[in-house]
Amino acid sequence: MAVKDYISNSTIRRLPRYYRFLDELKKEGIYKISSAELSRRMKLTSSQIRQDFNCYGGFGQQGYGYNVEDLRREIGAIIGVEKKIKTILIGAGNLGRAIAVNFDFESSGCKLAGIFDVDLNLENTQISGVAIKQMTKLEEFCRAENPEIAVLCIPEESAAEVCETLINCGVRAFWNFAHYDINLDFDSNDIIVENVHMGDSLLTLAYNVNNKKT
Amino acid sequence: MAVKDYISNSTIRRLPRYYRFLDELKKEGIYKISSAELSRRMKLTSSQIRQDFNCYGGFGQQGYGYNVEDLRREIGAIIGVEKKIKTILIGAGNLGRAIAVNFDFESSGCKLAGIFDVDLNLENTQISGVAIKQMTKLEEFCRAENPEIAVLCIPEESAAEVCETLINCGVRAFWNFAHYDINLDFDSNDIIVENVHMGDSLLTLAYNVNNKKT
């Protein structure tokens, strides 16, 4: 399969959406889908979908449409869902705990291998089968286990220091829930950051409510 | 200030980002910023920033740049940050609780006015000064208080029913954390949905880790 050299961020961001929609179709018992129907459901034009798929050499349509299961597997392979990237979570407060308990890391291509917190009282408490460790054990753990992704659920004040430690220990990717912009301080092509700015999301909704055309 | 009739979603989504960056600048004690520096920090081109601002009639630059405080206030007013939209949260499990406890609704233009859960044991428990109410009280509450936004932190299975109830009670905007696509079932221009698909976000990070150019 010929993969294009340059793939835009917008296309990359749509891959998980395709993957999720195809999973929903599968659950609804739909085995085949036409590109017109896929386009209608996903609110994308057919040409947009074709362009996205062509970035990865295109996916075969048989007869009147795509095979849902095959397409999902191919897109999953491109994302690397089966790789189960070793991931650690820093900060077991409310949000960190909510993510550790509820979030299915494995179906997002990751494996939660460690949870760290500064609170001594939490030490050895299990969340989703993973024992919480002291922050003082973080460096030792990283050097032994080489996690690739760190999920940051820590306060803004401690974010810079924790990031620096993690980067020094070889962590190169961050799923960032902290109100802290990793990009600003570690402006390196080597570091991959996915920021979840929940505030931006609610502000967008507030804008849309306040500026609704009636 | 002349506001354009059509403003793209991308521009709208950048408003909260401008607002957040300007807040960071303010905290750093920066009072004025040139458009070149704003563009460098936000990783947007100057022409993109100019186009965005022109949608709202443009914001005055004095001398060498924008006044940080004034620009932030103007963008905040466009978003409607001071409106404090009445908001309810449905589902006080781990995620709902994490959001209710940690998330600053007021700085995102909303006011948390009610929390609802099916778990009878949670009734009257306070989170962030708001008492959890039984789901059976939801309709009565909505008809009396007219909340405009509902935050959904409920399982996929109950999402359709809860959405229908809320829409029938006049709720028109959803901040949706449920693995359920409100758009699919209630395809109305009247309903505003902001989906937070955490899975898509982590899958994007996984893709970027797995497809990193070395």
Coordinates of C-alpha atoms in Angstrom, one line a residue:
Chain A
M1 CA 0.0 0.0 0.0
A2 CA 1.6 3.3 -1.1
V3 CA 1.4 5.8 1.7
K4 CA 1.9 9.4 0.9
D5 CA 5.0 11.3 2.3
Y6 CA 3.0 14.2 3.6
I7 CA -0.3 13.6 5.4
S8 CA -2.1 16.6 6.8
N9 CA -3.0 16.9 10.5
S10 CA -6.7 17.1 9.5
T11 CA -6.5 13.7 7.7
I12 CA -4.7 12.2 10.7
R13 CA -7.3 13.5 13.1
R14 CA -10.1 12.0 11.0
L15 CA -8.6 8.5 11.2
P16 CA -9.8 7.8 14.8
R17 CA -13.2 9.1 13.8
Y18 CA -13.5 6.7 10.8
Y19 CA -12.3 4.0 13.1
R20 CA -15.0 4.9 15.7
F21 CA -17.8 5.2 13.2
L22 CA -16.9 1.9 11.6
D23 CA -17.0 0.3 15.0
E24 CA -20.5 1.7 15.5
L25 CA -21.6 0.4 12.1
K26 CA -20.2 -3.1 13.1
K27 CA -22.2 -2.9 16.3
E28 CA -25.3 -2.0 14.4
G29 CA -24.7 -5.2 12.3
I30 CA -23.9 -3.3 9.1
Y31 CA -21.3 -5.2 7.0
K32 CA -21.1 -3.1 3.9
I33 CA -21.4 0.7 3.5
S34 CA -21.4 2.8 0.3
S35 CA -19.1 5.8 0.3
A36 CA -22.3 8.0 -0.1
E37 CA -23.7 6.6 3.1
L38 CA -20.4 6.8 5.0
S39 CA -20.2 10.5 3.8
R40 CA -23.8 11.2 5.0
R41 CA -23.2 9.6 8.4
M42 CA -19.9 11.3 9.0
K43 CA -20.9 14.6 7.6
L44 CA -17.9 14.7 5.2
T45 CA -18.0 14.9 1.5
S46 CA -17.3 11.7 -0.5
S47 CA -14.4 13.5 -2.1
Q48 CA -12.9 14.3 1.3
I49 CA -13.2 10.7 2.3
R50 CA -11.6 9.6 -1.0
Q51 CA -8.8 12.0 -0.5
D52 CA -8.2 10.8 3.1
F53 CA -8.2 7.2 2.0
N54 CA -5.9 7.9 -0.9
C55 CA -3.2 9.1 1.5
Y56 CA -2.9 5.5 2.5
G57 CA -3.1 4.1 -0.9
G58 CA -6.9 3.9 -0.9
F59 CA -9.0 1.1 0.4
G60 CA -10.7 -1.3 -2.0
Q61 CA -14.5 -1.0 -2.6
Q62 CA -16.1 -4.2 -3.6
G63 CA -19.3 -3.8 -5.6
Y64 CA -21.4 -1.1 -4.0
G65 CA -19.2 -0.2 -1.0
Y66 CA -16.7 -0.8 1.6
N67 CA -16.5 -3.9 3.8
V68 CA -17.0 -2.4 7.3
E69 CA -14.8 -5.0 9.1
D70 CA -12.0 -4.9 6.6
L71 CA -11.9 -1.1 6.4
R72 CA -11.9 -0.9 10.2
R73 CA -9.0 -3.4 10.5
E74 CA -7.0 -1.5 7.8
I75 CA -7.5 1.9 9.5
G76 CA -6.7 0.3 12.9
A77 CA -3.5 -1.1 11.5
I78 CA -2.5 2.4 10.2
I79 CA -3.1 3.9 13.6
G80 CA -1.3 1.0 15.2
V81 CA -4.1 0.0 17.6
E82 CA -2.5 -3.4 18.2
K83 CA 0.8 -2.0 19.2
K84 CA -0.3 -1.3 22.8
I85 CA 2.2 1.5 23.5
K86 CA 3.5 1.4 27.1
T87 CA 1.8 4.3 28.9
I88 CA 2.1 5.8 32.4
L89 CA -0.3 8.2 34.1
I90 CA 1.0 11.0 36.4
G91 CA -1.4 12.3 39.0
A92 CA -4.1 10.1 40.6
G93 CA -6.4 12.9 41.7
N94 CA -10.0 13.0 40.6
L95 CA -9.3 13.4 36.9
G96 CA -6.4 10.9 36.8
R97 CA -8.5 8.4 38.7
A98 CA -11.4 8.9 36.4
I99 CA -9.3 8.3 33.3
A100 CA -7.5 5.3 34.9
V101 CA -10.8 3.7 35.9
N102 CA -13.0 4.5 33.0
F103 CA -10.9 4.9 30.0
D104 CA -10.1 1.9 27.8
F105 CA -6.4 2.4 27.0
E106 CA -6.1 -0.9 25.1
S107 CA -8.8 0.0 22.6
S108 CA -6.9 3.2 22.0
G109 CA -3.7 1.4 21.2
C110 CA -2.0 1.9 24.6
K111 CA -1.4 -0.1 27.7
L112 CA -1.4 1.5 31.1
A113 CA 1.7 0.3 32.8
G114 CA 2.2 2.6 35.8
I115 CA 0.4 5.3 37.8
F116 CA 2.3 7.9 39.9
D117 CA 1.3 10.4 42.5
V118 CA 3.0 12.6 45.1
D119 CA 0.4 11.6 47.8
L120 CA 2.1 9.1 50.1
N121 CA -1.3 7.8 51.2
L122 CA -2.1 6.5 47.8
E123 CA 1.0 4.3 47.5
N124 CA 0.1 0.7 46.4
T125 CA -3.6 1.5 46.0
Q126 CA -4.7 -0.3 42.9
I127 CA -6.6 1.4 40.1
S128 CA -7.7 -0.8 37.2
G129 CA -5.2 -3.4 38.3
V130 CA -2.3 -1.0 38.4
A131 CA -0.7 0.0 41.7
I132 CA -0.1 3.7 42.4
K133 CA 3.6 4.4 42.9
Q134 CA 5.4 7.3 44.6
M135 CA 6.6 10.0 42.3
T136 CA 10.1 9.4 43.7
K137 CA 10.1 6.0 41.9
L138 CA 9.3 7.6 38.5
E139 CA 12.8 7.9 37.1
E140 CA 13.8 4.4 38.1
F141 CA 10.5 3.0 36.6
C142 CA 11.0 4.9 33.3
R143 CA 14.6 3.7 32.9
A144 CA 13.6 0.1 33.6
E145 CA 10.3 0.0 31.6
N146 CA 10.8 2.6 28.9
P147 CA 7.2 3.9 28.7
E148 CA 6.6 5.9 25.5
I149 CA 3.5 7.9 26.5
A150 CA 2.8 9.9 29.7
V151 CA -0.7 11.0 30.6
L152 CA -0.5 14.2 32.6
C153 CA -3.2 14.8 35.1
I154 CA -1.2 17.1 37.4
P155 CA -1.5 20.7 38.5
E156 CA -0.1 23.5 36.3
E157 CA 2.5 24.4 38.9
S158 CA 4.3 21.0 38.8
A159 CA 3.9 20.3 35.1
A160 CA 7.1 21.9 33.8
E161 CA 9.3 20.0 36.3
V162 CA 7.5 16.7 35.7
C163 CA 7.8 17.1 31.9
E164 CA 11.5 17.8 32.1
T165 CA 12.0 14.6 34.3
L166 CA 10.0 12.5 31.9
I167 CA 11.8 13.8 28.8
N168 CA 15.1 13.2 30.5
C169 CA 14.0 9.6 31.1
G170 CA 13.1 9.1 27.4
V171 CA 9.4 9.7 27.4
R172 CA 8.6 11.3 24.0
A173 CA 4.8 11.6 23.9
F174 CA 2.4 13.3 26.2
W175 CA -1.4 13.1 26.5
N176 CA -1.8 16.4 28.4
F177 CA -4.7 17.3 30.6
A178 CA -2.7 19.8 32.6
H179 CA -3.4 23.5 32.1
Y180 CA 0.1 23.8 30.8
D181 CA 1.4 24.2 27.3
I182 CA 4.2 21.6 26.8
N183 CA 4.8 22.9 23.3
L184 CA 5.9 26.3 24.6
D185 CA 8.8 25.0 26.7
F186 CA 9.9 21.9 24.9
D187 CA 9.7 23.1 21.3
S188 CA 11.3 20.0 19.8
N189 CA 10.1 17.9 16.8
D190 CA 11.1 15.0 18.9
I191 CA 8.3 15.5 21.4
I192 CA 4.7 14.6 20.4
V193 CA 2.0 16.3 22.4
E194 CA -1.8 15.8 22.3
N195 CA -3.4 18.5 24.5
V196 CA -6.9 18.0 25.8
H197 CA -8.1 21.5 26.5
M198 CA -11.5 20.9 28.1
G199 CA -11.9 24.6 28.8
D200 CA -11.5 25.4 25.0
S201 CA -14.2 22.8 24.3
L202 CA -16.8 24.3 26.8
L203 CA -15.9 27.8 25.7
T204 CA -16.7 26.8 22.1
L205 CA -20.1 25.4 23.2
A206 CA -20.7 28.6 25.2
Y207 CA -19.9 30.7 22.1
N208 CA -22.3 28.6 20.0
V209 CA -25.1 28.9 22.6
N210 CA -24.5 32.7 23.0
N211 CA -24.2 33.4 19.3
K212 CA -27.0 31.1 18.1
K213 CA -28.9 32.4 15.1
T214 CA -32.6 32.3 16.0
Chain B
M1 CA -18.1 46.3 15.5
A2 CA -19.1 44.7 12.2
V3 CA -19.4 40.9 12.6
K4 CA -19.4 38.8 9.5
D5 CA -22.5 36.8 8.7
Y6 CA -20.7 33.5 8.2
I7 CA -17.9 32.6 10.5
S8 CA -16.2 29.2 10.0
N9 CA -16.0 26.5 12.6
S10 CA -12.2 26.7 12.5
T11 CA -12.3 30.4 13.4
I12 CA -14.8 29.8 16.2
R13 CA -12.6 27.0 17.6
R14 CA -9.6 29.3 17.7
L15 CA -11.4 31.9 19.8
P16 CA -11.0 29.9 23.1
R17 CA -7.4 29.3 22.2
Y18 CA -6.7 33.1 21.7
Y19 CA -8.5 33.7 24.9
R20 CA -6.4 31.1 26.8
F21 CA -3.1 32.4 25.3
L22 CA -3.9 35.9 26.1
D23 CA -4.6 34.8 29.7
E24 CA -1.2 33.2 29.8
L25 CA 0.5 36.3 28.5
K26 CA -1.3 38.4 31.1
K27 CA 0.0 36.0 33.8
E28 CA 3.5 36.4 32.4
G29 CA 3.1 40.1 32.9
I30 CA 3.0 40.9 29.2
Y31 CA 0.8 43.9 28.4
K32 CA 1.4 44.3 24.7
I33 CA 2.1 41.8 22.0
S34 CA 2.9 42.3 18.3
S35 CA 1.0 40.2 15.8
A36 CA 4.3 38.6 14.8
E37 CA 4.9 37.4 18.3
L38 CA 1.3 36.3 18.8
S39 CA 1.6 34.3 15.6
R40 CA 4.9 32.7 16.7
R41 CA 3.5 31.7 20.0
M42 CA 0.3 30.3 18.7
K43 CA 1.8 28.7 15.7
L44 CA -0.6 30.4 13.3
T45 CA 0.3 32.7 10.5
S46 CA -0.2 36.5 10.9
S47 CA -2.6 36.4 8.0
Q48 CA -4.6 33.7 9.7
I49 CA -4.9 35.7 12.9
R50 CA -5.8 38.8 10.9
Q51 CA -8.5 36.9 9.1
D52 CA -9.9 35.5 12.3
F53 CA -10.0 39.0 14.0
N54 CA -11.5 40.6 10.9
C55 CA -14.6 38.2 11.2
Y56 CA -15.4 40.3 14.3
G57 CA -14.6 43.7 12.8
G58 CA -10.9 43.5 13.7
F59 CA -9.3 44.5 16.9
G60 CA -7.3 47.7 17.1
Q61 CA -3.5 47.5 17.3
Q62 CA -2.0 50.5 18.9
G63 CA 1.6 51.3 18.0
Y64 CA 3.5 48.0 17.8
G65 CA 0.9 45.6 18.8
Y66 CA -2.3 44.5 20.7
N67 CA -3.1 45.4 24.2
V68 CA -3.3 42.0 25.8
E69 CA -5.9 42.8 28.4
D70 CA -8.2 44.7 26.0
L71 CA -7.9 41.9 23.3
R72 CA -8.7 39.3 25.9
R73 CA -11.7 41.2 27.2
E74 CA -13.0 41.7 23.6
I75 CA -12.6 38.0 22.7
G76 CA -14.2 37.0 26.0
A77 CA -17.2 39.3 25.3
I78 CA -17.6 37.6 21.8
I79 CA -17.6 34.2 23.4
G80 CA -19.9 35.4 26.1
V81 CA -17.7 34.4 29.1
E82 CA -19.7 36.7 31.4
K83 CA -23.1 35.2 30.5
K84 CA -22.6 32.2 32.9
I85 CA -25.0 29.9 31.1
K86 CA -27.0 27.7 33.4
T87 CA -25.6 24.2 33.2
I88 CA -26.5 20.8 34.6
L89 CA -24.3 17.7 34.9
I90 CA -25.8 14.2 34.4
G91 CA -23.9 11.3 35.9
A92 CA -21.8 11.7 39.1
G93 CA -19.5 8.7 38.5
N94 CA -15.8 9.0 38.4
L95 CA -15.7 11.2 35.3
G96 CA -18.7 13.4 36.3
R97 CA -17.3 13.9 39.7
A98 CA -13.8 14.7 38.3
I99 CA -15.4 17.4 36.1
A100 CA -17.7 18.8 38.8
V101 CA -14.8 19.0 41.3
N102 CA -11.9 20.2 39.1
F103 CA -13.4 22.0 36.2
D104 CA -13.9 25.7 36.5
F105 CA -17.3 26.2 34.8
E106 CA -17.4 29.9 35.5
S107 CA -14.2 30.7 33.7
S108 CA -15.7 28.9 30.7
G109 CA -18.8 31.0 30.7
C110 CA -21.1 28.6 32.5
K111 CA -22.6 28.0 36.0
L112 CA -23.1 24.5 37.3
A113 CA -26.6 24.6 38.7
G114 CA -27.4 20.9 39.2
I115 CA -26.0 17.4 39.3
F116 CA -28.1 14.3 38.7
D117 CA -27.4 10.6 39.2
V118 CA -29.4 7.4 39.2
D119 CA -27.6 6.2 42.3
L120 CA -29.9 6.7 45.3
N121 CA -26.9 6.6 47.7
L122 CA -25.5 9.8 46.2
E123 CA -28.6 11.9 46.8
N124 CA -27.8 15.2 48.6
T125 CA -24.1 14.6 48.5
Q126 CA -22.5 17.9 47.7
I127 CA -19.9 18.3 44.9
S128 CA -18.4 21.8 44.6
G129 CA -21.3 23.2 46.6
V130 CA -24.0 21.6 44.4
A131 CA -26.1 18.8 45.9
I132 CA -26.6 15.7 43.8
K133 CA -30.2 15.1 42.9
Q134 CA -32.1 11.9 41.8
M135 CA -32.6 11.5 38.1
T136 CA -36.4 11.3 38.8
K137 CA -36.1 15.0 39.8
L138 CA -34.6 16.0 36.4
E139 CA -37.7 17.0 34.5
E140 CA -39.1 19.0 37.4
F141 CA -35.8 20.8 37.8
C142 CA -35.4 21.6 34.1
R143 CA -38.9 23.0 33.9
A144 CA -38.3 25.2 36.9
E145 CA -34.8 26.3 36.3
N146 CA -34.4 26.2 32.5
P147 CA -30.8 25.1 32.2
E148 CA -29.4 25.6 28.7
I149 CA -26.5 23.2 28.7
A150 CA -26.3 19.6 29.9
V151 CA -22.9 17.9 30.5
L152 CA -23.3 14.2 29.8
C153 CA -21.1 11.8 31.8
I154 CA -23.4 8.8 31.5
P155 CA -23.0 5.3 30.0
E156 CA -23.7 4.8 26.3
E157 CA -26.8 2.7 27.1
S158 CA -28.7 5.4 28.8
A159 CA -27.6 8.3 26.7
A160 CA -30.4 8.2 24.1
E161 CA -33.2 8.2 26.7
V162 CA -31.5 10.9 28.8
C163 CA -31.0 13.1 25.7
E164 CA -34.6 12.8 24.7
T165 CA -35.8 13.8 28.2
L166 CA -33.5 16.8 28.3
I167 CA -34.5 17.9 24.8
N168 CA -38.2 17.6 25.8
C169 CA -37.5 19.8 28.8
G170 CA -35.9 22.5 26.7
V171 CA -32.2 21.8 27.0
R172 CA -30.6 22.7 23.6
A173 CA -26.9 22.3 24.2
F174 CA -24.8 19.3 25.2
W175 CA -21.2 18.9 26.4
N176 CA -21.0 15.2 25.6
F177 CA -18.5 12.8 27.2
A178 CA -20.7 9.8 26.6
H179 CA -19.7 7.3 23.9
Y180 CA -22.8 8.2 22.1
D181 CA -23.2 10.4 19.0
I182 CA -26.1 12.8 19.8
N183 CA -25.8 14.2 16.3
L184 CA -26.9 10.9 14.8
D185 CA -30.3 10.7 16.5
F186 CA -31.2 14.3 17.0
D187 CA -30.2 15.8 13.7
S188 CA -31.6 19.2 14.3
N189 CA -30.1 22.6 13.8
D190 CA -31.6 23.5 17.0
I191 CA -29.4 21.3 19.1
I192 CA -25.8 22.3 19.7
V193 CA -23.4 19.5 20.6
E194 CA -19.8 19.6 21.7
N195 CA -18.5 16.1 21.8
V196 CA -15.4 15.3 23.8
H197 CA -14.1 12.1 22.3
M198 CA -11.2 11.3 24.5
G199 CA -10.6 8.0 22.6
D200 CA -10.1 9.9 19.3
S201 CA -7.5 12.1 21.1
L202 CA -5.4 9.2 22.4
L203 CA -5.7 7.3 19.1
T204 CA -4.3 10.4 17.3
L205 CA -1.4 10.4 19.7
A206 CA -0.9 6.7 19.2
Y207 CA -0.9 7.2 15.4
N208 CA 1.7 9.9 15.8
V209 CA 3.9 7.8 18.0
N210 CA 3.6 4.8 15.7
N211 CA 4.1 6.7 12.5
K212 CA 6.9 9.0 13.7
K213 CA 9.5 9.8 11.1
T214 CA 12.9 9.0 12.6

